[in-house]
Short mmCIF file of C-alpha atoms in Angstrom, two decimals:
data_model
loop_
_atom_site.label_atom_id
_atom_site.label_comp_id
_atom_site.label_asym_id
_atom_site.label_seq_id
_atom_site.Cartn_x
_atom_site.Cartn_y
_atom_site.Cartn_z
CA ALA A 1 102.27 86.66 101.73
CA ARG A 2 105.08 89.04 100.86
CA GLY A 3 105.97 87.06 97.76
CA VAL A 4 102.34 86.81 96.64
CA LEU A 5 101.64 90.53 97.02
CA ARG A 6 104.87 91.52 95.29
CA PHE A 7 104.05 89.16 92.42
CA PHE A 8 100.57 90.67 92.20
CA ARG A 9 101.98 94.20 92.14
CA ASP A 10 104.65 93.44 89.56
CA THR A 11 102.23 91.55 87.30
CA ALA A 12 99.66 94.34 87.44
CA SER A 13 102.26 97.09 87.05
CA ALA A 14 103.69 95.42 83.95
CA GLY A 15 100.35 96.04 82.25
CA LEU A 16 97.37 93.70 82.23
CA PRO A 17 95.07 93.41 79.21
CA ASP A 18 91.83 95.36 79.51
CA GLU A 19 89.96 92.06 79.72
CA VAL A 20 91.65 91.10 83.02
CA PHE A 21 90.55 92.17 86.47
CA MET A 22 92.86 91.01 89.27
CA VAL A 23 92.80 91.19 93.05
CA ALA A 24 94.98 89.96 95.89
CA ALA A 25 93.77 89.23 99.40
CA LEU A 26 94.92 88.40 102.88
CA ALA A 27 92.35 86.12 104.47
CA HIS A 28 91.84 82.97 106.51
CA ALA A 29 91.64 79.51 104.99
CA PRO A 30 88.03 78.44 104.32
CA ASP A 31 88.49 75.09 106.09
CA GLY A 32 88.15 76.54 109.58
CA SER A 33 91.77 75.76 110.48
CA GLY A 34 92.53 79.34 111.45
CA LEU A 35 95.45 79.42 109.01
CA GLN A 36 96.12 82.82 107.45
CA ILE A 37 96.59 82.74 103.68
CA ALA A 38 97.38 85.07 100.78
CA GLY A 39 95.36 84.67 97.61
CA LEU A 40 95.08 85.89 94.04
CA GLY A 41 91.87 86.18 92.08
CA ALA A 42 91.31 87.15 88.47
CA VAL A 43 88.61 87.33 85.85
CA HIS A 44 89.29 87.42 82.10
CA CYS A 45 86.31 88.52 80.02
CA GLY A 46 87.22 87.26 76.58
CA SER A 47 88.03 84.08 74.72
CA LEU A 48 89.16 81.01 76.66
CA GLU A 49 92.41 80.92 74.70
CA ALA A 50 93.27 84.57 75.42
CA GLY A 51 92.33 84.12 79.07
CA ALA A 52 94.55 81.07 79.46
CA ALA A 53 97.47 82.96 77.90
CA ALA A 54 96.96 86.11 79.98
CA LEU A 55 96.75 84.22 83.27
CA ALA A 56 99.40 81.60 82.58
CA PRO A 57 101.97 83.46 84.75
CA VAL A 58 99.51 83.45 87.67
CA LYS A 59 98.84 79.74 87.27
CA ALA A 60 102.58 79.08 87.22
CA PHE A 61 103.40 81.11 90.33
CA GLY A 62 104.25 79.26 93.53
CA SER A 63 102.56 76.19 94.98
CA PRO A 64 98.98 77.14 95.86
CA VAL A 65 97.09 75.34 98.61
CA MET A 66 94.02 75.63 96.38
CA ASP A 67 93.62 76.47 92.68
CA MET A 68 90.14 77.16 91.32
CA MET A 69 91.22 79.32 88.39
CA GLY A 70 89.82 78.05 85.11
CA PRO A 71 86.90 78.40 82.68
CA MET A 72 83.57 78.99 84.43
CA PRO A 73 80.31 80.86 83.86
CA TYR A 74 80.34 84.52 84.78
CA ILE A 75 77.75 83.98 87.51
CA ALA A 76 80.06 81.43 89.16
CA ALA A 77 82.98 83.86 89.20
CA ASN A 78 80.75 86.68 90.41
CA SER A 79 79.44 84.67 93.36
CA MET A 80 82.65 82.81 94.27
CA LEU A 81 83.42 85.00 97.29
CA ASP A 82 79.89 85.14 98.68
CA GLY A 83 80.76 82.63 101.39
CA SER A 84 83.38 84.95 102.87
CA PHE A 85 80.72 87.55 103.71
CA VAL A 86 78.54 85.86 106.30
CA SER A 87 74.83 86.66 106.30
CA GLY A 88 73.91 88.69 109.38
CA SER A 89 77.51 89.59 110.22
CA ARG A 90 78.59 93.00 111.47
CA ASN A 91 80.91 94.96 109.18
CA TYR A 92 83.12 98.03 109.26
CA TRP A 93 85.22 98.89 106.17
CA LYS A 94 87.94 101.40 105.35
CA SER A 95 89.78 101.83 102.06
CA HIS A 96 92.29 104.07 100.35
CA PHE A 97 93.76 104.29 96.86
CA LEU A 98 97.51 103.79 96.41
CA PRO A 99 99.14 104.89 93.14
CA ASP A 100 101.93 102.40 93.92
CA LEU A 101 102.02 99.30 96.09
CA SER A 102 105.47 99.71 97.62
CA ASP A 103 107.37 97.04 99.53
CA GLU A 104 106.87 99.15 102.67
CA ALA A 105 103.11 99.25 102.15
CA ILE A 106 103.02 95.50 101.55
CA ASP A 107 104.94 94.82 104.77
CA ALA A 108 102.67 97.15 106.74
CA LEU A 109 99.53 95.41 105.45
CA ILE A 110 100.90 91.96 106.25
CA ASP A 111 101.90 93.05 109.74
CA HIS A 112 98.45 94.51 110.38
CA TYR A 113 96.64 91.43 109.11
CA ALA A 114 98.74 89.19 111.35
CA HIS A 115 96.71 90.65 114.23
CA ALA A 116 93.27 90.24 112.62
CA PRO A 117 90.78 89.82 115.49
CA THR A 118 88.49 87.31 113.71
CA PRO A 119 88.87 84.87 110.81
CA LEU A 120 86.19 86.84 108.92
CA CYS A 121 88.47 89.89 108.60
CA GLN A 122 90.15 90.48 105.24
CA ILE A 123 92.42 92.85 103.38
CA VAL A 124 91.60 93.03 99.66
CA ILE A 125 93.72 94.83 97.05
CA GLY A 126 92.18 95.57 93.66
CA ASN A 127 94.09 96.74 90.61
CA PHE A 128 92.68 99.71 88.67
CA HIS A 129 93.70 99.84 85.00
CA GLY A 130 92.32 99.75 81.49
CA GLU A 131 89.37 101.64 80.07
CA ALA A 132 88.20 102.97 83.44
CA THR A 133 91.46 104.91 83.77
CA ARG A 134 91.13 106.42 80.28
CA VAL A 135 87.85 108.26 80.92
CA PRO A 136 88.53 112.00 81.43
CA VAL A 137 88.02 113.09 85.04
CA ASP A 138 85.43 115.73 84.08
CA ARG A 139 83.35 113.28 82.03
CA THR A 140 81.59 111.90 85.14
CA ALA A 141 81.26 112.93 88.79
CA TYR A 142 83.71 110.18 89.75
CA ALA A 143 87.30 111.45 90.00
CA LEU A 144 89.28 108.24 90.56
CA ARG A 145 90.61 107.61 87.06
CA ASP A 146 94.19 106.76 88.02
CA PRO A 147 95.91 103.42 87.52
CA GLY A 148 97.02 101.85 90.76
CA PHE A 149 95.78 99.80 93.69
CA ASN A 150 92.76 100.19 95.93
CA VAL A 151 93.23 98.63 99.36
CA LEU A 152 90.18 97.62 101.38
CA ILE A 153 90.37 96.64 105.06
CA VAL A 154 87.33 94.58 106.04
CA ALA A 155 86.51 94.12 109.72
CA GLN A 156 83.79 91.48 110.00
CA TRP A 157 82.42 89.81 113.12
CA THR A 158 79.25 88.29 114.54
CA ASP A 159 78.94 89.38 118.19
CA ARG A 160 77.76 92.89 119.07
CA LYS A 161 80.09 93.00 122.08
CA ASP A 162 83.06 93.06 119.69
CA ASP A 163 81.96 96.24 117.90
CA GLU A 164 84.51 98.54 119.50
CA ARG A 165 87.45 96.13 119.22
CA LEU A 166 86.88 95.31 115.54
CA THR A 167 86.19 98.90 114.56
CA ALA A 168 89.43 99.94 116.26
CA TRP A 169 91.40 97.27 114.38
CA CYS A 170 90.07 98.52 111.06
CA ARG A 171 90.75 102.16 111.88
CA GLU A 172 94.29 101.38 113.00
CA GLY A 173 94.91 99.61 109.72
CA TYR A 174 93.51 102.53 107.78
CA ALA A 175 95.72 104.99 109.65
CA THR A 176 98.73 102.93 108.60
CA LEU A 177 97.45 102.52 105.05
CA SER A 178 96.78 106.22 104.52
CA ARG A 179 100.49 106.96 105.02
CA PHE A 180 101.10 105.33 101.65
CA GLY A 181 97.97 106.59 99.88
CA GLY A 182 97.41 109.22 97.23
CA PRO A 183 94.70 111.89 97.22
CA ARG A 184 91.89 109.63 95.95
CA ARG A 185 89.40 107.27 97.59
CA TYR A 186 86.99 104.75 96.05
CA VAL A 187 83.43 105.90 96.71
CA ASN A 188 81.81 102.44 96.85
CA TYR A 189 83.84 101.43 99.92
CA LEU A 190 83.25 104.48 102.09
CA ASP A 191 81.56 103.87 105.44
CA ALA A 192 78.90 106.00 107.14
CA ASP A 193 81.50 107.99 109.09
CA ASP A 194 83.47 108.97 105.97
CA VAL A 195 82.16 112.53 105.81
CA GLY A 196 83.44 116.08 105.50
CA GLU A 197 85.22 118.23 102.96
CA ARG A 198 88.36 116.11 102.87
CA THR A 199 86.40 113.00 101.91
CA LEU A 200 84.36 114.90 99.31
CA ALA A 201 87.56 116.18 97.71
CA ALA A 202 89.08 112.68 97.73
CA VAL A 203 86.07 111.23 95.87
CA TYR A 204 84.95 114.03 93.53
CA GLY A 205 88.19 115.97 93.06
CA SER A 206 88.00 118.88 90.65
CA ASN A 207 84.36 118.04 89.89
CA LEU A 208 83.20 119.14 93.35
CA PRO A 209 82.46 122.84 92.53
CA ARG A 210 80.30 121.82 89.54
CA LEU A 211 78.50 119.21 91.63
CA ARG A 212 77.71 121.84 94.25
CA GLN A 213 76.11 123.99 91.55
CA ILE A 214 74.02 121.05 90.32
CA LYS A 215 72.99 120.19 93.88
CA HIS A 216 71.95 123.78 94.55
CA LYS A 217 69.86 123.90 91.37
CA TYR A 218 68.09 120.55 91.51
CA ASP A 219 68.06 119.58 95.20
CA PRO A 220 68.27 122.72 97.37
CA ASP A 221 66.41 120.96 100.22
CA ASN A 222 68.83 117.99 100.23
CA LEU A 223 66.19 115.33 99.63
CA PHE A 224 68.84 113.01 98.18
CA ARG A 225 71.11 112.73 101.19
CA ARG A 226 71.62 109.00 101.84
CA ASN A 227 74.92 109.06 99.97
CA LEU A 228 78.30 110.74 100.18
CA ASN A 229 76.37 113.96 100.59
CA ILE A 230 77.36 117.21 98.91
CA PRO A 231 75.93 120.09 100.94
#
């Protein structure tokens, strides 16, 4: 796992083409063996030739237990991970954005995942780069425009009696993760208990005062509140 995550970091940090999206994950093998694995996933949205060239270093790395990376329809790539999110399962997620994925952060994530309570738990690391990082912060409400790595800790289970234990595992991982994080958080991965001024500042940054003015003008009664709410 250490070698895979360092390869992922170094490949992403060296500069990926805009057409490439890449993630790394710590998960359990899909064969039900209980074996913990480290994986790499990527999508290249361009010509087959350019995609093959851009991802050749990934294809050449190590000796994978499974390699499904090749030409496929977009819908196949987009639905490839559906099976890892079980219908009807119980979920609790925490994430934080890291400007750099240091060796110390990698080791901490691996150590935490070694104690994953169920095979459905995952740690997913996405690389932010390209056009999304070139949009000025004040152009949209969304303040996370930095290149770097977003780390998501997924606690997933099926039995209600495990709620407290799985939630605690995720929160412990997040407490460790946040030691390495920057000031930003990715709004799509925030859970229902991610509230308060600190979270608002982490998501909206310098846009928050302007958003408060807009909220006051157009929604003074807070009708639109089922979101990361700005009071």
